[in-house]
mmCIF file of C-alpha atoms in Angstrom:
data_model
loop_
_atom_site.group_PDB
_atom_site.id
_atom_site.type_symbol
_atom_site.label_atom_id
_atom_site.label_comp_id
_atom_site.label_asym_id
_atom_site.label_seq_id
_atom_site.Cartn_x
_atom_site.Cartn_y
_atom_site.Cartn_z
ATOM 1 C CA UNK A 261 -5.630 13.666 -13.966
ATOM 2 C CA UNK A 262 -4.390 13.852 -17.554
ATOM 3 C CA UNK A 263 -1.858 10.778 -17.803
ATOM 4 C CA UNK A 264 -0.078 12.387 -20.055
ATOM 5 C CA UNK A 265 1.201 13.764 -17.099
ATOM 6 C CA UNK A 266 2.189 10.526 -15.717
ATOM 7 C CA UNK A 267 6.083 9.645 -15.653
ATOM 8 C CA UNK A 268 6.945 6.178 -15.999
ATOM 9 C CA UNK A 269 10.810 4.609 -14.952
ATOM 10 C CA UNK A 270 12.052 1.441 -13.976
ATOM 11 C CA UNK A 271 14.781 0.496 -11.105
ATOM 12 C CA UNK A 272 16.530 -2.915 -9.731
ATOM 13 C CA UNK A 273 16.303 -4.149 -6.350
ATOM 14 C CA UNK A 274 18.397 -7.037 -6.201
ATOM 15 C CA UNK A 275 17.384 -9.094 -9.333
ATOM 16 C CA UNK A 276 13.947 -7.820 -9.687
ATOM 17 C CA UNK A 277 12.530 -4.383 -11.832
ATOM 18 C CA UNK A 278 10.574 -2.298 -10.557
ATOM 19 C CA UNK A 279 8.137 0.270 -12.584
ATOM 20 C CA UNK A 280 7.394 3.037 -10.618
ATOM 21 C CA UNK A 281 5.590 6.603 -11.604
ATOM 22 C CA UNK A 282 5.678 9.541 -10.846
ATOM 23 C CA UNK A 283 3.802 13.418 -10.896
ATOM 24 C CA UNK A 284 2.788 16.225 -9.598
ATOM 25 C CA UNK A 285 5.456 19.106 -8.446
ATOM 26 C CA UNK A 286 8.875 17.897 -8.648
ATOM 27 C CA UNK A 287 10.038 20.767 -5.788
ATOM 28 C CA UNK A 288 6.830 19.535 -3.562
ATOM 29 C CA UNK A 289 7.199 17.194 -0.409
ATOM 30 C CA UNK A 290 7.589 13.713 -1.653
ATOM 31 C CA UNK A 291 4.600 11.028 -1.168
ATOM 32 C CA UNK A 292 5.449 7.470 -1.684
ATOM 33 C CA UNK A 293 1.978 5.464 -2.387
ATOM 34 C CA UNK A 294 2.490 1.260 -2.163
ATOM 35 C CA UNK A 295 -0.630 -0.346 -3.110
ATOM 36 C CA UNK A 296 -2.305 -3.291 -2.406
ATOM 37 C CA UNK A 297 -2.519 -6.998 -3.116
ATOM 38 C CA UNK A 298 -3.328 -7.813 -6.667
ATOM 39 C CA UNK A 299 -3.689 -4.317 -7.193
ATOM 40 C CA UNK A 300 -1.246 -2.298 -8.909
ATOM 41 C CA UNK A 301 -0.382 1.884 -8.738
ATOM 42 C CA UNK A 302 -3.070 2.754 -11.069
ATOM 43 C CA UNK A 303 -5.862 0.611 -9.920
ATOM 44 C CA UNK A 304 -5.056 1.858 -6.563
ATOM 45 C CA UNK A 305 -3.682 5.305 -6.878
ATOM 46 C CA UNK A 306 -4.469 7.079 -9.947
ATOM 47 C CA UNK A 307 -7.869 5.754 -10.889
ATOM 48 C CA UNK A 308 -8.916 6.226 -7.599
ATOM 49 C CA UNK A 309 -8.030 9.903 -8.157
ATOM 50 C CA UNK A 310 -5.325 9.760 -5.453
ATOM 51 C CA UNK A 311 -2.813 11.620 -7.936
ATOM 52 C CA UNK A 312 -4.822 13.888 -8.853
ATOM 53 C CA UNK A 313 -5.442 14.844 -5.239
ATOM 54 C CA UNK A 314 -2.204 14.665 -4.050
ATOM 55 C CA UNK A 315 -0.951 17.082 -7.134
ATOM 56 C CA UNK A 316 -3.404 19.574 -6.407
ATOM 57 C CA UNK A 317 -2.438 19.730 -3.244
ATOM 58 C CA UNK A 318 1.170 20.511 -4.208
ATOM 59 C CA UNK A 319 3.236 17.032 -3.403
ATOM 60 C CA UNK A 320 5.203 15.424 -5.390
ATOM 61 C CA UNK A 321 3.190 11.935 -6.093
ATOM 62 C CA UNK A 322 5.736 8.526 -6.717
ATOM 63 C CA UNK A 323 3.946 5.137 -6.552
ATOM 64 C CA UNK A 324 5.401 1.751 -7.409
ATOM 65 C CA UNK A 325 3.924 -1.719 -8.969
ATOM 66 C CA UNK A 326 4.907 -3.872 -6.400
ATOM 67 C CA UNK A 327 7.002 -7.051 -7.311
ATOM 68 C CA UNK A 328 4.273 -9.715 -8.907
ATOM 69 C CA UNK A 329 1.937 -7.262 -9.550
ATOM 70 C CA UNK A 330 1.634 -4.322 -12.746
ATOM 71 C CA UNK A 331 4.385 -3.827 -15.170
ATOM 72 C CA UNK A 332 7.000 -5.257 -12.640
ATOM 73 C CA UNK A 333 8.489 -8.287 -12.007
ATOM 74 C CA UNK A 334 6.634 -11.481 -11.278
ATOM 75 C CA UNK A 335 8.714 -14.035 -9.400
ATOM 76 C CA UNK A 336 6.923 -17.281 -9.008
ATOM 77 C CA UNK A 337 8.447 -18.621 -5.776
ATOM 78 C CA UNK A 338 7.215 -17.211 -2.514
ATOM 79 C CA UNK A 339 10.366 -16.317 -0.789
ATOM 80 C CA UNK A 340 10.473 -13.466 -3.060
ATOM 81 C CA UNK A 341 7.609 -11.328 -1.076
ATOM 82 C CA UNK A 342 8.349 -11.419 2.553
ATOM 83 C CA UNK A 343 7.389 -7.928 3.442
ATOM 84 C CA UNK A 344 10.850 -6.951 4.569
ATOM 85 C CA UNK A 345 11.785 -7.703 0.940
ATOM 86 C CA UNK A 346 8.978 -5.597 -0.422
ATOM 87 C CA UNK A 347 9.715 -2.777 1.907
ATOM 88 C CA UNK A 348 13.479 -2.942 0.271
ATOM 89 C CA UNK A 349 11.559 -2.352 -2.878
ATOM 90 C CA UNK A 350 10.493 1.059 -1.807
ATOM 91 C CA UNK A 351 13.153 2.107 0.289
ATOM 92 C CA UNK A 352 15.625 1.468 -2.610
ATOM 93 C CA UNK A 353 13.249 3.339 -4.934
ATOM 94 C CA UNK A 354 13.346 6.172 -2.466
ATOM 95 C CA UNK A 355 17.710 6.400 -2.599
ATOM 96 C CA UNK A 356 17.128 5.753 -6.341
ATOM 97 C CA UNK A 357 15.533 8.909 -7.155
ATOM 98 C CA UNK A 358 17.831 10.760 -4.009
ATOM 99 C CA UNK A 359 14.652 11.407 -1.764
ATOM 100 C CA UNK A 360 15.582 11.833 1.456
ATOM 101 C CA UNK A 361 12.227 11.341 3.340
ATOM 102 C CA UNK A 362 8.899 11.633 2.358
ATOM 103 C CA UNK A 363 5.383 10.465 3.437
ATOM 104 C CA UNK A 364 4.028 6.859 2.821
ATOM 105 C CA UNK A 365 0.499 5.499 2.230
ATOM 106 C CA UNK A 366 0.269 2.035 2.032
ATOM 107 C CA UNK A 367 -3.406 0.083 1.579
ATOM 108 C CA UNK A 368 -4.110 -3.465 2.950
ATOM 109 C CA UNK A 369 -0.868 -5.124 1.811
ATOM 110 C CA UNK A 370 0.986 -2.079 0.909
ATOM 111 C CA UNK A 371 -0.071 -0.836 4.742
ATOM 112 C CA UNK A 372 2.227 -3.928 5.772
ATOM 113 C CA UNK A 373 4.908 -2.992 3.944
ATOM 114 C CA UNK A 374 4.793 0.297 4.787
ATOM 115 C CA UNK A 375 4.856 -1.019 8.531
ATOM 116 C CA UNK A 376 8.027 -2.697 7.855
ATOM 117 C CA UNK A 377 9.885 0.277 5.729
ATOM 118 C CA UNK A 378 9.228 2.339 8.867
ATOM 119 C CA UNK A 379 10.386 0.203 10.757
ATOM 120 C CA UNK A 380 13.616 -0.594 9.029
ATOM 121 C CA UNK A 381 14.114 2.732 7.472
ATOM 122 C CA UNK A 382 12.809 5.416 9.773
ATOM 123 C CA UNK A 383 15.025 7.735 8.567
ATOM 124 C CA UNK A 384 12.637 7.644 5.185
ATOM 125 C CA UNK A 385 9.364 7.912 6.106
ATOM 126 C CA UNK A 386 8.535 11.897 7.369
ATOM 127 C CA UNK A 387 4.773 10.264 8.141
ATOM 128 C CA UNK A 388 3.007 7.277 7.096
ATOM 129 C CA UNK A 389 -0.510 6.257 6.548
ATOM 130 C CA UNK A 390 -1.550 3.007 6.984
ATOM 131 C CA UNK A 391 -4.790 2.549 4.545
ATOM 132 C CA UNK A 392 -6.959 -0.848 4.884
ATOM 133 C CA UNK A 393 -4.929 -2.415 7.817
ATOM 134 C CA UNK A 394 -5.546 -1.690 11.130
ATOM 135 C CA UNK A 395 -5.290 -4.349 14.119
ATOM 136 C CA UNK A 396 -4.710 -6.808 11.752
ATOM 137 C CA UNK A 397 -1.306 -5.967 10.722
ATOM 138 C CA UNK A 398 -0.412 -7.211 14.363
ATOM 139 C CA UNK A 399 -3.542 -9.918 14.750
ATOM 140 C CA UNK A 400 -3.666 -10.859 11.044
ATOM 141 C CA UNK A 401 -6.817 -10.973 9.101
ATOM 142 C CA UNK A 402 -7.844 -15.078 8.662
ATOM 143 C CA UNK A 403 -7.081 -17.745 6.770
ATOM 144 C CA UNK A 404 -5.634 -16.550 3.606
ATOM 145 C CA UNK A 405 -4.703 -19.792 1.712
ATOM 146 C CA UNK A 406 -8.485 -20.553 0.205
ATOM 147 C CA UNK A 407 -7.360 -16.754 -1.356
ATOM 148 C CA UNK A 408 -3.970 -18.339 -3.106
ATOM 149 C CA UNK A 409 -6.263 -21.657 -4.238
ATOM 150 C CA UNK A 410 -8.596 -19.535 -5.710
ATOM 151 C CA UNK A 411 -6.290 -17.803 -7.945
ATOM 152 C CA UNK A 412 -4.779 -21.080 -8.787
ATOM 153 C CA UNK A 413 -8.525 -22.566 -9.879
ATOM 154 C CA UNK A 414 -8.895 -23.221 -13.360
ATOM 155 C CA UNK A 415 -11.925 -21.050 -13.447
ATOM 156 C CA UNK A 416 -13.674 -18.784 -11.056
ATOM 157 C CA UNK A 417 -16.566 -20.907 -11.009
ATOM 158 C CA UNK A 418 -14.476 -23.338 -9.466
ATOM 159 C CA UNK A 419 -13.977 -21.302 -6.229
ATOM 160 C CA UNK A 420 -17.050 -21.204 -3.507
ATOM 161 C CA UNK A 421 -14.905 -19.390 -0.861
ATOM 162 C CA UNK A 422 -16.262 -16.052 -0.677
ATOM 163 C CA UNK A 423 -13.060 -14.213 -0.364
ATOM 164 C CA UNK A 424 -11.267 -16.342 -2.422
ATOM 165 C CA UNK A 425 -13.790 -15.879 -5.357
ATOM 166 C CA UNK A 426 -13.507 -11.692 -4.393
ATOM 167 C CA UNK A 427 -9.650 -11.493 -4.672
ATOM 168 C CA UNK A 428 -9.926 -14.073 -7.762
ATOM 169 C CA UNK A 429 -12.401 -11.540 -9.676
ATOM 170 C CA UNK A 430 -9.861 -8.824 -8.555
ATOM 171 C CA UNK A 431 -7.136 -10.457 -10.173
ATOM 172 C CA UNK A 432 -9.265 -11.257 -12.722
ATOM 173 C CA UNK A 433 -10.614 -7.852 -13.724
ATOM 174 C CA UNK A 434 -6.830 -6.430 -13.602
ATOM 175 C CA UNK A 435 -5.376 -9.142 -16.145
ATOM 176 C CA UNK A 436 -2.692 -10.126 -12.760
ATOM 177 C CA UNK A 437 -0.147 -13.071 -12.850
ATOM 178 C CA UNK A 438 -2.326 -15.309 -10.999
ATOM 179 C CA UNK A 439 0.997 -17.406 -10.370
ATOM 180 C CA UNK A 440 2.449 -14.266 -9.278
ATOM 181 C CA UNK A 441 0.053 -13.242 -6.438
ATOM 182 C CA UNK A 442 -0.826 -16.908 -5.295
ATOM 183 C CA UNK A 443 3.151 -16.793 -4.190
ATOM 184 C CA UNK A 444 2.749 -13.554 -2.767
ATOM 185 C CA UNK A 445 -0.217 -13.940 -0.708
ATOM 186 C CA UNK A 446 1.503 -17.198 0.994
ATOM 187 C CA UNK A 447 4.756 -15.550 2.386
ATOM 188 C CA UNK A 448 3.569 -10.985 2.551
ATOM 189 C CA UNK A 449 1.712 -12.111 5.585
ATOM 190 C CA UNK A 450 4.405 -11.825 8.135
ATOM 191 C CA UNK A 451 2.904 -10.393 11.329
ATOM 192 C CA UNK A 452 3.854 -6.663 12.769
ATOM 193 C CA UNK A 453 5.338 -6.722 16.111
ATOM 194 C CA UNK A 454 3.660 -4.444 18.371
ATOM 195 C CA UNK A 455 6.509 -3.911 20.326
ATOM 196 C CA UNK A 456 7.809 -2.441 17.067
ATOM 197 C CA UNK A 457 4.947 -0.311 16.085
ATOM 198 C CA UNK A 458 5.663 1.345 19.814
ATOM 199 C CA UNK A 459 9.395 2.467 18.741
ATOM 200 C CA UNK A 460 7.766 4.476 15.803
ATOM 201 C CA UNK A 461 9.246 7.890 16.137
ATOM 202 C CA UNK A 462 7.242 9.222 13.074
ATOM 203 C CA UNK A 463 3.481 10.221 12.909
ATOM 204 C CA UNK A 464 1.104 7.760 11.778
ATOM 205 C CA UNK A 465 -2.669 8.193 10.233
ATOM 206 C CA UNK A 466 -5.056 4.710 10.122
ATOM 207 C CA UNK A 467 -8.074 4.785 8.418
ATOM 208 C CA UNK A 468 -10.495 1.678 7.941
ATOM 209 C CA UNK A 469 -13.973 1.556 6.438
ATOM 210 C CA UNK A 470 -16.264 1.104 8.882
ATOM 211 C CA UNK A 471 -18.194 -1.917 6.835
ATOM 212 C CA UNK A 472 -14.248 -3.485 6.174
ATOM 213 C CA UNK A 473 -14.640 -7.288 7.559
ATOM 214 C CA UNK A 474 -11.039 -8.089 6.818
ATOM 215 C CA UNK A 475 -8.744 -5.009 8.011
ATOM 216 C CA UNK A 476 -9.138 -5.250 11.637
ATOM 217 C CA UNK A 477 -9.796 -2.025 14.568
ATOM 218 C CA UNK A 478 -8.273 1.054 13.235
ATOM 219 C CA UNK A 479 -8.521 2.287 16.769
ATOM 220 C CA UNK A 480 -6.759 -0.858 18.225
ATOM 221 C CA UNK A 481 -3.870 0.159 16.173
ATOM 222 C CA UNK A 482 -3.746 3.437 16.954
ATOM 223 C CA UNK A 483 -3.081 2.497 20.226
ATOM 224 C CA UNK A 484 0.049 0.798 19.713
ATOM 225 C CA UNK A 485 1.752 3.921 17.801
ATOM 226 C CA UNK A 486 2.766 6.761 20.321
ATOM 227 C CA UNK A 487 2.312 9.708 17.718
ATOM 228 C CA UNK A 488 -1.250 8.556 15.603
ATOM 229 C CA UNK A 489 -4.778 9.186 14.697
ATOM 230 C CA UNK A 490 -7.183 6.717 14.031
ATOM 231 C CA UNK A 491 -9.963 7.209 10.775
ATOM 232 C CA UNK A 492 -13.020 5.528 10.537
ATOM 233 C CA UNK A 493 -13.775 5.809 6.842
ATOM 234 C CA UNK A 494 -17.936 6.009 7.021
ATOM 235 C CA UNK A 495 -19.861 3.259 5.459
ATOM 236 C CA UNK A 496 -16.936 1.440 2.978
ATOM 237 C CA UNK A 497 -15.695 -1.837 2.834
ATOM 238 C CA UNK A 498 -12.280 -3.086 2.269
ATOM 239 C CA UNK A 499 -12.822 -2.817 -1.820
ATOM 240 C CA UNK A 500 -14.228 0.727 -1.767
ATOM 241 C CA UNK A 501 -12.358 2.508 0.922
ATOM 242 C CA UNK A 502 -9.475 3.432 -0.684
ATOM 243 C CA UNK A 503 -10.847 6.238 -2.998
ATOM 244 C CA UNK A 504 -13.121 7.468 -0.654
ATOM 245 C CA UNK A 505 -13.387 11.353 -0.157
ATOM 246 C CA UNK A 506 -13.097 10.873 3.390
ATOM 247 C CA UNK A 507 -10.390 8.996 3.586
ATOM 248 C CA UNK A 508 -8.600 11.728 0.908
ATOM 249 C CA UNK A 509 -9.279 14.604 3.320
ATOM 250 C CA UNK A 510 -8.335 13.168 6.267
ATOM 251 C CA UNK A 511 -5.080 12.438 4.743
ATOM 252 C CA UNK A 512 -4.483 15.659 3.493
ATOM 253 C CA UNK A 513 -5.499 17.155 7.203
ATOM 254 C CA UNK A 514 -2.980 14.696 8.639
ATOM 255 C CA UNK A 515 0.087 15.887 6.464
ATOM 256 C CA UNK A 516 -0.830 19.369 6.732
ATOM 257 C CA UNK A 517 -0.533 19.251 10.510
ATOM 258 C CA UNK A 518 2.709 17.447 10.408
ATOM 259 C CA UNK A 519 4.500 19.396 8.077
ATOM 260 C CA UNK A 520 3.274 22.138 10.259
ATOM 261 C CA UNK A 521 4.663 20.449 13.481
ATOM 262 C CA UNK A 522 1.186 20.571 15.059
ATOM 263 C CA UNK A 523 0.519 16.895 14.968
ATOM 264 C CA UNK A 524 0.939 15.093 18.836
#
């Protein structure tokens, strides 16, 4: 999409800005998009072409730059991304601009968060779609600290884990605070409750590339949510799934059917 089109604002939760953006059709159900670790709302959303699809399709698109990552702020100390902190982020973003509910897509870490907003904020979230994450949200996905030592090597060549060098050339590639995100990724890892994911009232979409070695069964946590669909997103891994056609029409199914009140 043109990015011309692309509004641009700024908000405070608690002590911390956040940049958020916004397009699409201003009278069209809201979509809140929350985007992944050391990732940021373009890499993740618009590049992607998820605004583009989404304002074809008649919604009205917001996504944020989560605390430490894009043109927000970076807090260096890592009690400043527990999840339900980050979920405040959105939910406050959501009162800021007076939207009363709308639907949420969340990938990898933004699938956590989104977890927790609708959990805390049901009242907010008309569906949600958790992108990336699937039994892992409740499981978790590994040992995550080589990730935070690689982004606080001196030099990639410095890192042999495999991961660690992946989310390093990530970070990398999208000029992050490497300070930033090696705070974040030690305290966003909280756990889901399952018990929690059962008292979901809303419906819930989650879709995992079926060549993803880090998100966990998309099936498995199906299960746990009483009104869901599970997506497995054909041949993509945890880098590539997120723009995937697939993925895209699936989602686009998924609301359809709930605003339509056919989805069980």
């Amino acid at each position: 999409m043109n990015l011309d089109r692309l509004q641009a604002g700024r908000y405070t939760s608690g002590d911390i800005d956040i940049t958020w953006y916004e397009a699409g059709n201003p009278e069209g159900t809201p979509v809140l998009l929350i985007h992944g670790f050391a990732s940021t709302a373009h890499v993740n959303w618009v590049f992607p072409g998820w605004f583009k699809t989404l304002d074809e399709a008649g919604y009205r698109v917001i996504a944020l730059d989560n605390r430490g990552h894009g043109e927000s702020d970076k807090p260096h100390e890592p009690e400043a991304y527990h999840p339900e902190t980050m979920a405040a982020d959105a939910s406050g973003l959501l009162e800021s601009l007076k939207i009363e509910s709308a639907h949420v897509i969340g990938y990898s870490m933004g699938a956590r968060i989104s977890a927790f907003l609708a959990i805390a904020r049901p009242e907010l979230v008309r569906s949600v779609v958790f992108g990336g994450l699937g039994m892992g949200m409740v499981e978790g996905v590994g040992d995550w600290d080589p990730i935070a030592d690689a982004l606080l090597a001196g030099s990639i060549d410095d890192v042999s884990d495999a991961r660690g060098r992946m989310f390093r050339a990530f970070a990398d590639q999208t000029k992050s605070d490497r300070l930033a995100l090696a705070a974040c990724i030690r305290t966003s890892r909280t756990l889901v409750s399952g018990d929690d994911l059962a008292q979901l009232p809303m419906p819930a979409l989650v879709g995992v590339g079926t060549r993803d070695d880090i998100a966990g069964s998309a099936e498995g946590l199906a299960r746990l949510i009483p009104r869901s669909r599970a997506l497995d997103i054909p041949n993509r891994d945890h880098m590539l799934a997120v723009g995937d056609k697939v993925f895209k029409a699936a989602t686009l199914a998924f609301f359809a059917d709930v605003e339509a009140g056919e989805f069980q």
